[in-house]
Coordinates of C-alpha atoms in Angstrom, one line a residue:
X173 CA -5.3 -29.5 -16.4
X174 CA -9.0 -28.9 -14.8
X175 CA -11.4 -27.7 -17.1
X176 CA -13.4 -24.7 -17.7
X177 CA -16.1 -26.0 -15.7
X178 CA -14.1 -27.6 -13.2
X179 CA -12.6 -23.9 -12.6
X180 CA -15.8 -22.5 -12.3
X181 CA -16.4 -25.1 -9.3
X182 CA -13.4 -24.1 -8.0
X183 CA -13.2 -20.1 -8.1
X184 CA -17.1 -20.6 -6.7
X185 CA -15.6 -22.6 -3.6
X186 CA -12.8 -20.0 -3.2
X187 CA -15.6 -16.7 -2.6
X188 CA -18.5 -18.7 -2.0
X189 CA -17.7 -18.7 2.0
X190 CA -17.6 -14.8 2.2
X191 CA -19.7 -11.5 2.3
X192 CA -21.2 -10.0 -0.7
X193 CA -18.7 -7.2 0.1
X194 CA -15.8 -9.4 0.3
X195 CA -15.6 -11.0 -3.3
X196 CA -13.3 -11.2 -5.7
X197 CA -12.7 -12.9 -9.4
X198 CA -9.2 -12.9 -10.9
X199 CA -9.4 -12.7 -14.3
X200 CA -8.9 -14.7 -17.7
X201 CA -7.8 -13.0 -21.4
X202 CA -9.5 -10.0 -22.0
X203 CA -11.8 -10.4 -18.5
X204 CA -11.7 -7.2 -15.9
X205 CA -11.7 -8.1 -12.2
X206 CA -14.3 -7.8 -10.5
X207 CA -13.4 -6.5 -7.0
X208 CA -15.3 -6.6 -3.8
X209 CA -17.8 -4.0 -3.5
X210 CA -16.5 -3.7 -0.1
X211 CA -13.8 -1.4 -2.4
X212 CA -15.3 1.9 -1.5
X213 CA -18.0 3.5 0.6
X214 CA -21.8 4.0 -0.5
X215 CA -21.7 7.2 -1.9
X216 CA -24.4 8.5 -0.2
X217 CA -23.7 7.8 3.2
X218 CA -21.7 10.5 5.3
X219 CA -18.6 9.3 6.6
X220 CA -19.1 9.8 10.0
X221 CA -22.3 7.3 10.5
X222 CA -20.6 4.8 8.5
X223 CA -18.9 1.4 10.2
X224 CA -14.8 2.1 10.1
X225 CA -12.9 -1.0 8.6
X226 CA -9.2 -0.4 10.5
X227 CA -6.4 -1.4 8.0
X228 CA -3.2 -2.6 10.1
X229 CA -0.7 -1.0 7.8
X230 CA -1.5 2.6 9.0
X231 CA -3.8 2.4 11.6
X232 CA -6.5 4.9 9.2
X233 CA -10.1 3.7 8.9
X234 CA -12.0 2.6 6.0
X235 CA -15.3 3.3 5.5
X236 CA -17.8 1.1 4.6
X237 CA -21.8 1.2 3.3
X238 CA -24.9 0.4 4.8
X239 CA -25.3 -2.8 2.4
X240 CA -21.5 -4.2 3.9
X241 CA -22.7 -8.0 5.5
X242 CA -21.5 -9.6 8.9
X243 CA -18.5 -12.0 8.1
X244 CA -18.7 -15.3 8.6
X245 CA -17.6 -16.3 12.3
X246 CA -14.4 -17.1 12.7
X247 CA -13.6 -21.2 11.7
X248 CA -12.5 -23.6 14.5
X249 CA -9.7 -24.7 12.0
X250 CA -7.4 -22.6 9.3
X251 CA -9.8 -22.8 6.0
X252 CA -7.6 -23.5 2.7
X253 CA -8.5 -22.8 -0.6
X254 CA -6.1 -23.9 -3.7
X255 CA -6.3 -21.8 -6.2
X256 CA -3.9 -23.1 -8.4
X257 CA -3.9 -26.8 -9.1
X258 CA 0.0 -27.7 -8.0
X259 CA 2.5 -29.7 -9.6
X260 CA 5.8 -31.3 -8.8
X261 CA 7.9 -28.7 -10.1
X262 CA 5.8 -25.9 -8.9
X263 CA 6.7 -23.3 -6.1
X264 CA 4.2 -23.5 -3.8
X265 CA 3.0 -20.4 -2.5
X266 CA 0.3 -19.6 1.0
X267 CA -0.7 -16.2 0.7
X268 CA -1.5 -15.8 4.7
X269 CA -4.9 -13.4 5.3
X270 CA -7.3 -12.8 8.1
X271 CA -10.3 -13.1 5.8
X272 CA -12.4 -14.1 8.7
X273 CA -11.8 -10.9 10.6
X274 CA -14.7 -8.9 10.6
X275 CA -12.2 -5.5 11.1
X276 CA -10.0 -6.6 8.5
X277 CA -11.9 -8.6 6.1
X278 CA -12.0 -6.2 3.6
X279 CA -8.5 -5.4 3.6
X280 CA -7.4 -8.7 3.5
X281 CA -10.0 -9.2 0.6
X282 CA -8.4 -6.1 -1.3
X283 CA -5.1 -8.0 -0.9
X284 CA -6.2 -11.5 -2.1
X285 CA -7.7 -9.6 -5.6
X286 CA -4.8 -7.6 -6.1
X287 CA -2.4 -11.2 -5.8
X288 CA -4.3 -13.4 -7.3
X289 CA -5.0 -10.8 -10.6
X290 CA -1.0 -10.5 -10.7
X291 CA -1.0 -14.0 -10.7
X292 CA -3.4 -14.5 -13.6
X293 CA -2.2 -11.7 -15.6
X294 CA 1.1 -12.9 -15.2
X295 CA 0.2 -16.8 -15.9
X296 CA 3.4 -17.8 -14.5
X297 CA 2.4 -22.2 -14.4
X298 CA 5.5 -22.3 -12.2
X299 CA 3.8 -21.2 -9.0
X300 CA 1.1 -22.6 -7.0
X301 CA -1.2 -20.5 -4.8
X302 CA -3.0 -21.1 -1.9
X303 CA -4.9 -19.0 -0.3
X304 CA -5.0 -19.8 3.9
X305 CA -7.8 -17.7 5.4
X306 CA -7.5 -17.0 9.4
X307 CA -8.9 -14.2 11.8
X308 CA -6.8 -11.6 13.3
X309 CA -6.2 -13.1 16.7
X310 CA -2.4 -13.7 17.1
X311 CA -2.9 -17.5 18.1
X312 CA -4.9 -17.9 14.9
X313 CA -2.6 -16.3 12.5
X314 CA 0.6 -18.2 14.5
X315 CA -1.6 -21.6 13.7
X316 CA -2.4 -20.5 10.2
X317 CA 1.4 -19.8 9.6
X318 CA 2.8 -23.2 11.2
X319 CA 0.2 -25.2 8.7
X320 CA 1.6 -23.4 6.0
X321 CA 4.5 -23.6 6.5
X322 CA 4.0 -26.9 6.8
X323 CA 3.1 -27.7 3.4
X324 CA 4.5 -24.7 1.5
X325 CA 7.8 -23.5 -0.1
X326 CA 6.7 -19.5 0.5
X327 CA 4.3 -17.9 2.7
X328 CA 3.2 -14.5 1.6
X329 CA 1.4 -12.8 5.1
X330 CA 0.3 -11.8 8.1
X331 CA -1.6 -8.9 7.2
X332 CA -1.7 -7.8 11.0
X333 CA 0.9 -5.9 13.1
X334 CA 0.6 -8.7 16.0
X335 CA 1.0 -11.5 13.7
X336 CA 4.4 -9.9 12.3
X337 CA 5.3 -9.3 15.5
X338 CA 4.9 -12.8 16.9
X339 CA 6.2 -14.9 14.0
X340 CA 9.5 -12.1 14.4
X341 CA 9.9 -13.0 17.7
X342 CA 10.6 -16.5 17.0
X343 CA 13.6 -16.0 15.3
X344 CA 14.9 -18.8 12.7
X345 CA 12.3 -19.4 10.1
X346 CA 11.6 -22.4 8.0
X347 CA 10.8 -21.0 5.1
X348 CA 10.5 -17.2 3.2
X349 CA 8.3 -14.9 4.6
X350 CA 7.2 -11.9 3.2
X351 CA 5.1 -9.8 5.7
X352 CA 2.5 -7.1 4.3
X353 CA 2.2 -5.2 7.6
X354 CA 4.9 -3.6 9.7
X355 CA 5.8 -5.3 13.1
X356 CA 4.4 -3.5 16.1
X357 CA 6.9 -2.6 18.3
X358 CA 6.7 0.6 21.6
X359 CA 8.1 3.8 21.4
X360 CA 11.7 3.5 19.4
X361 CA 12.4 -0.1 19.9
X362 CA 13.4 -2.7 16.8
X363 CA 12.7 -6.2 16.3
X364 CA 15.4 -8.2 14.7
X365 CA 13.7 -9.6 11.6
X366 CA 14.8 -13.4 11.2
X367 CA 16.5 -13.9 8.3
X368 CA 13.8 -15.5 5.5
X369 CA 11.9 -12.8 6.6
X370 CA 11.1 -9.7 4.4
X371 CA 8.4 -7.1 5.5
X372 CA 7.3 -5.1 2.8
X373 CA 3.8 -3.1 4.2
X374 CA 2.8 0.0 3.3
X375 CA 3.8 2.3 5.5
X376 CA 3.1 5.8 6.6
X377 CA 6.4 6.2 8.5
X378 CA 8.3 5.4 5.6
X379 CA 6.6 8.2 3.3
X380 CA 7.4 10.5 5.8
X381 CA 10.7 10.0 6.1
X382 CA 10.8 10.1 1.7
X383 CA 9.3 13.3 2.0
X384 CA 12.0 14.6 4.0
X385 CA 14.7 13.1 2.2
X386 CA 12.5 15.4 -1.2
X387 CA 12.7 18.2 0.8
X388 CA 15.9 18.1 2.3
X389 CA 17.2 17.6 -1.7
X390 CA 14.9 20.2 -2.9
X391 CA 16.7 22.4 0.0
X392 CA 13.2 23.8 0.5
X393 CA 14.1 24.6 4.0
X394 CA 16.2 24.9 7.1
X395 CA 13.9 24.5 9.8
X396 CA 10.4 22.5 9.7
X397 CA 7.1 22.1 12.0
X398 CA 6.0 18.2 12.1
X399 CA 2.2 18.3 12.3
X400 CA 0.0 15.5 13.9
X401 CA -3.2 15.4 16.0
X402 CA -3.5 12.5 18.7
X403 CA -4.3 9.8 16.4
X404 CA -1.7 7.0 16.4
X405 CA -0.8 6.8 12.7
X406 CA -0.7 10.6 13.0
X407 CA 2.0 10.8 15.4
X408 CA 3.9 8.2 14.2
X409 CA 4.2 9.8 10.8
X410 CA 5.3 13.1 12.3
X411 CA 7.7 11.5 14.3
X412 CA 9.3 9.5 11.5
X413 CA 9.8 13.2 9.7
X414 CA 11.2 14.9 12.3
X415 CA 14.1 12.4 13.2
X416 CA 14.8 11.7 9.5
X417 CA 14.7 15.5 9.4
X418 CA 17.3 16.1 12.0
X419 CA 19.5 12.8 10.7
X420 CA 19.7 15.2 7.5
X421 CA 21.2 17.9 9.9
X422 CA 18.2 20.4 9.9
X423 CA 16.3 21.5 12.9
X424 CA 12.4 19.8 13.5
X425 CA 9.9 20.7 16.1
X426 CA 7.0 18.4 16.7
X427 CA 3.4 19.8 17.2
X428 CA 0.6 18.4 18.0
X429 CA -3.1 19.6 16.9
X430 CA -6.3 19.3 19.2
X431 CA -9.2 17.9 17.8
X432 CA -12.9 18.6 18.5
X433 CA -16.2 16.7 17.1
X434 CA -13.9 15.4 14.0
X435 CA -12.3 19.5 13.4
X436 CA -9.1 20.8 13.9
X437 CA -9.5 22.7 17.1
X438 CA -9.5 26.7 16.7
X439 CA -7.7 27.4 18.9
X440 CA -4.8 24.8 18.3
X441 CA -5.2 26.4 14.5
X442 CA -4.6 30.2 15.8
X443 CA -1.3 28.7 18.2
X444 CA -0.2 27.5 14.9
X445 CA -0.2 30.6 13.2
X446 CA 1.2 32.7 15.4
X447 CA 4.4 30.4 15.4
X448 CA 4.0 30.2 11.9
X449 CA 4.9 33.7 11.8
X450 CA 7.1 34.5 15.0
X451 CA 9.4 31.2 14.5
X452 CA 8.9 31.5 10.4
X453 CA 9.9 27.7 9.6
X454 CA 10.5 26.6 5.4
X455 CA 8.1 24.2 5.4
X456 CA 5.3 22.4 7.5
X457 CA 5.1 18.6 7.1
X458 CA 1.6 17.9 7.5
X459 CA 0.6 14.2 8.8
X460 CA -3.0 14.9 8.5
X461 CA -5.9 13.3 6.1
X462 CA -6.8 15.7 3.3
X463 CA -9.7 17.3 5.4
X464 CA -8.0 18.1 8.2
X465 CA -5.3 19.4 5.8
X466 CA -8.2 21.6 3.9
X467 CA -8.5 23.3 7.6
X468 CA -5.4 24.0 8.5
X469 CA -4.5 25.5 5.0
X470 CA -7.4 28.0 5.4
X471 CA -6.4 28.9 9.0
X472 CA -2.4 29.6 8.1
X473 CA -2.9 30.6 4.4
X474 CA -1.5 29.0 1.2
X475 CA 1.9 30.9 1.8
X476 CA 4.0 28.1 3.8
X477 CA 5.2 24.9 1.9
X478 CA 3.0 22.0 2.8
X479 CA 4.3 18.7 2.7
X480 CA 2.4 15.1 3.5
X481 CA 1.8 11.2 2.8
X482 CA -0.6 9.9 0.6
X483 CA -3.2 10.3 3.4
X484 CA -3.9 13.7 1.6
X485 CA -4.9 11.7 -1.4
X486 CA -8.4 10.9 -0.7
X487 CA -10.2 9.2 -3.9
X488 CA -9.1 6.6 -6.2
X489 CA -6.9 7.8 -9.3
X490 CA -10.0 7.6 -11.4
X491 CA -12.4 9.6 -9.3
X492 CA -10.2 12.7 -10.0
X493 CA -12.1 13.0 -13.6
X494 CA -15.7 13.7 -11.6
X495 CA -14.7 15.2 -8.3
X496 CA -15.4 18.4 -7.6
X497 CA -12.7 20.5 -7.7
X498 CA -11.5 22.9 -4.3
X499 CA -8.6 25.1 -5.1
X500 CA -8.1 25.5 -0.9
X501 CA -5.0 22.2 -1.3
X502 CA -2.9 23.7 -4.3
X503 CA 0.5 23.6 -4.0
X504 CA 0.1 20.9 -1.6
X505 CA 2.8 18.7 -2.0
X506 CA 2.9 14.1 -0.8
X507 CA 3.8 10.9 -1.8
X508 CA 1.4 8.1 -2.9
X509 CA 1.4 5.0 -5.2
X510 CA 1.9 4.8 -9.1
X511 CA -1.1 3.0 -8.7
X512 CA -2.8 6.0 -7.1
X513 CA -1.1 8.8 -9.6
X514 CA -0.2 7.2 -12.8
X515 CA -2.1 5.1 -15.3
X516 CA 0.2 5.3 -18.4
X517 CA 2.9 4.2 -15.6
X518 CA 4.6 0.9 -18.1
X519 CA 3.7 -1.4 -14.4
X520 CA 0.0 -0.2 -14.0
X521 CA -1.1 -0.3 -17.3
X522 CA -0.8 -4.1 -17.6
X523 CA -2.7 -4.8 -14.2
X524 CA -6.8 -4.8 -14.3
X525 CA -9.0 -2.5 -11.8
X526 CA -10.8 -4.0 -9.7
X527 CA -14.4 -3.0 -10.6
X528 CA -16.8 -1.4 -7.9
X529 CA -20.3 -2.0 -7.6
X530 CA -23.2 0.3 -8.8
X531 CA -23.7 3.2 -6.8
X532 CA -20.5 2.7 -4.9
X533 CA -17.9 5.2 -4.7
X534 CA -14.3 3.1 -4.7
X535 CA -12.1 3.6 -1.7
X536 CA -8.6 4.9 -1.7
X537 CA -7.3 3.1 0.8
X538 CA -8.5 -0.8 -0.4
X539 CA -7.2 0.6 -4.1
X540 CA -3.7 0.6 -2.5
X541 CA -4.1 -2.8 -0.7
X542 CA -4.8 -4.3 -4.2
X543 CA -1.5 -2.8 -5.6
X544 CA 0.3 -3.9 -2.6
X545 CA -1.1 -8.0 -3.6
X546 CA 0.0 -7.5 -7.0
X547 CA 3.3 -6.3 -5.6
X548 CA 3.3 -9.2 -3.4
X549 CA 3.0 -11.5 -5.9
X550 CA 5.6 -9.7 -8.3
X551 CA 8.1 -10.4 -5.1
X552 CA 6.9 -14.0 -4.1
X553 CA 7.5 -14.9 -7.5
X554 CA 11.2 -13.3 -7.7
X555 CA 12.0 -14.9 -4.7
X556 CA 11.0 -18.6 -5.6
X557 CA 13.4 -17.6 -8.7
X558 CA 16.3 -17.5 -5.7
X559 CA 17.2 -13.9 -7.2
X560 CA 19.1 -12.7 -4.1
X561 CA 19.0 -8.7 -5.8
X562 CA 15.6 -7.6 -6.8
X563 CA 14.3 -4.5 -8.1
X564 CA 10.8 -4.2 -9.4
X565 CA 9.4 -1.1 -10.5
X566 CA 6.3 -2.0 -9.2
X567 CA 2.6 -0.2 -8.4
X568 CA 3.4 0.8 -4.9
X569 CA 6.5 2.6 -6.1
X570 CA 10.1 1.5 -7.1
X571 CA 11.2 -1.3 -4.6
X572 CA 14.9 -2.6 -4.3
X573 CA 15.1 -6.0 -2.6
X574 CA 18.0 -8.1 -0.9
X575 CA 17.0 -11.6 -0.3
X576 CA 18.5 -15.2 0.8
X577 CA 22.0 -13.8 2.1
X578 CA 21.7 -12.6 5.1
X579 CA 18.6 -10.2 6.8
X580 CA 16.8 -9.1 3.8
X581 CA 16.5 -5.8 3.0
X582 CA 13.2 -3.6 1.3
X583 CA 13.5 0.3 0.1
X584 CA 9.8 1.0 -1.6
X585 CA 9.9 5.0 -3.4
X586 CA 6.6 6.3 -4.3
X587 CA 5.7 8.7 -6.7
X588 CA 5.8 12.6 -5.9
X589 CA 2.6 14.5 -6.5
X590 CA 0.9 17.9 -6.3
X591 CA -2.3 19.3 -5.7
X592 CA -2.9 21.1 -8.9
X593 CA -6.4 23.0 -10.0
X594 CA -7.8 21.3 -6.7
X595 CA -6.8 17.7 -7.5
X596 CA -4.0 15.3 -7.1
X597 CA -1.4 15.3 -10.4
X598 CA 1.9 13.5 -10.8
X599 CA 4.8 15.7 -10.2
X600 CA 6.8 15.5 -12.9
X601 CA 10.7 15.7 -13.0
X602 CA 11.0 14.6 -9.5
X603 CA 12.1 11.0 -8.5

């Protein structure tokens, strides 16, 4: 057992090596995380002259302040920290993140906080963690994998699209993998995942195709627009709805918005109305962030059901209780996180917040990278039981595993919600 000073020694050496922006502390009994301050923007700093972070799940940019720090350059070998001093009988456990990227540091820092506060909230002595820090070039991921695999039982990662996509490719596996990214893959094609290999990213393909599943249940409508501009995450979102959409038997046509100096263009706005009204669909699913959503609501009018993702969800589920409050989104309807919607949900309540800095303004998107570590973890730790059925009713939503026997399998269902008096609310009595 190392002791309290020891541990001290050791969490030091484990955030000591990045950014101010980039740290994280797990916590101990009664202790609340303290999260990067990388967590959300500078609150007084306009979006659009701030650097963008790009997370890899969705391809949607992060924001950072003006006081985010220059990461460390990239290593010329993989950097391990242990966090968790192993013994015989433990599961040992790499959780795989491209801490030295300077795109995708903070992401991969949201991940490591949300993982390793599971794992200390959870004080499972049975698993060992490591934490194997890499950049985001595919060659330096693939290296970082093959030395843990090396010397692990699980390895929890990449975090990037290309690194999925490469250690897919492969085929056989050594040992479990659980992915936290999609793989990245043209126009319609599939990659076989290996078997040992379960990819469980967020994903804005996947809300869309829940939201049409909703609607299609709800029987809100017969016939539905699919709403994107060009931005890649965009299209691919509207794309997902209108084939699950038309899988459901219904009819779906895809649209796509023009966009000028960051605005819905005027005259792609007006096009849409008047189809609005001469082709009169139910509904209008909306793959747009909440602004552009905000614009297209006052050019068509609050009369035509408006579905999204959780893109339309722009604070952190405690911001609600001080933002100011526009009417323009009610009756909005998306998908998002427990974590995002519900904090007297039975999983988020037990999990700390991680803790912005003064002056800071937290950011939605890191807030659901930190649920997706805790989730991460909750899995990991399932599968180094050998439980080939899992289901967790976790903080990214209700997941239903199948692991060990075969390709595994991953269903995640997030939380319905509503824009109500000009904020984001739980929908209650829908699953």
């Amino acid at each position: 057992m190392l002791g309290k000073f020891t541990k001290i020694l050791l969490l030091v050496s484990l955030f000591g090596g990045l950014c101010a922006s980039a740290l994280a502390n797990t916590t101990t009994a009664g202790t609340a995380v303290t999260a990067p301050s990388a967590f959300g923007a500078s609150s007084g700093v306009p979006a659009a002259h701030a650097p963008a972070v790009r997370i890899t799940q969705n391809d949607i940019s992060i924001f950072s302040g003006p006081m985010e720090k220059t990461l460390p350059a990239p290593a010329p070998v993989l950097q391990v920290t242990s966090v968790v001093p192993e013994k015989p009988t433990q599961v040992r456990i790499a959780l795989l993140l491209p801490l030295r990227s300077e795109a995708l540091g903070q992401a991969a820092a949201a991940v490591r906080a949300g993982f390793l506060a599971a794992h200390d909230t959870e004080k499972d002595g049975a698993l060992a963690i490591t934490v194997a820090e890499t950049g985001d070039a595919t060659q330096d991921v693939l290296a970082g994998y093959d030395r843990a695999v090396l010397s692990h039982d699980i390895v929890v990662g990449p975090l990037t699209r290309s690194g999925v996509t490469a250690i897919a490719q492969r085929g056989r596996l050594g040992k479990p993998t659980i992915a936290l990214t999609q793989t990245d893959t043209p126009g319609d094609a599939d990659i076989a995942l290996p078997e040992k290999m379960l990819v469980m990213g967020l994903s804005v393909e996947d809300e869309a195709r829940q939201v049409a599943i909703w609607a299609h249940d709800d029987k809100i409508a017969e016939k539905a627009f699919s709403i994107s501009t060009n931005a890649a995450w965009q299209r691919r979102a509207a794309k997902a709805f209108s084939i699950q959409w038309q899988r459901l038997g219904l009819a779906s046509e895809l649209m796509e918005l023009g966009v000028a100096d960051g605005n819905l263009n005027a005259n792609s706005l007006a096009q849409l109305r008047r189809r609005i009204l001469a082709e009169k669909p139910g509904m209008v699913f909306i793959a747009l962030d909440a602004v552009q959503a905000r614009q297209l609501r006052e050019a068509i009018g609050n009369e035509m059901p408006l579905f999204g993702t959780s893109q339309l969800n722009p604070l952190a589920q405690s911001d609600w209780a001080i933002a100011e409050r526009d009417p323009i989104l009610d009756g909005v309807r998306l998908v998002d996180l427990p974590w995002q919607l519900q904090r007297d949900h039975a999983a988020v309540m037990i999990y700390p917040r991680p803790v912005a800095g003064a002056g800071d303004k937290r950011s939605a998107d890191l807030e659901r990278l930190y649920a997706l570590g805790i989730d991460a973890y909750r899995v990991a730790r399932e599968i180094a039981m050998k439980r080939p059925q899992i289901e967790i009713d976790g903080v990214t939503g209700k997941l239903v595993i199948e692991f060990g026997n075969g390709p595994a399998h991953f269903d995640r269902i997030e939380s319905p919600a509503i824009y109500q008096n000009g904020a984001v609310v739980p929908l209650a009595g829908v699953q």
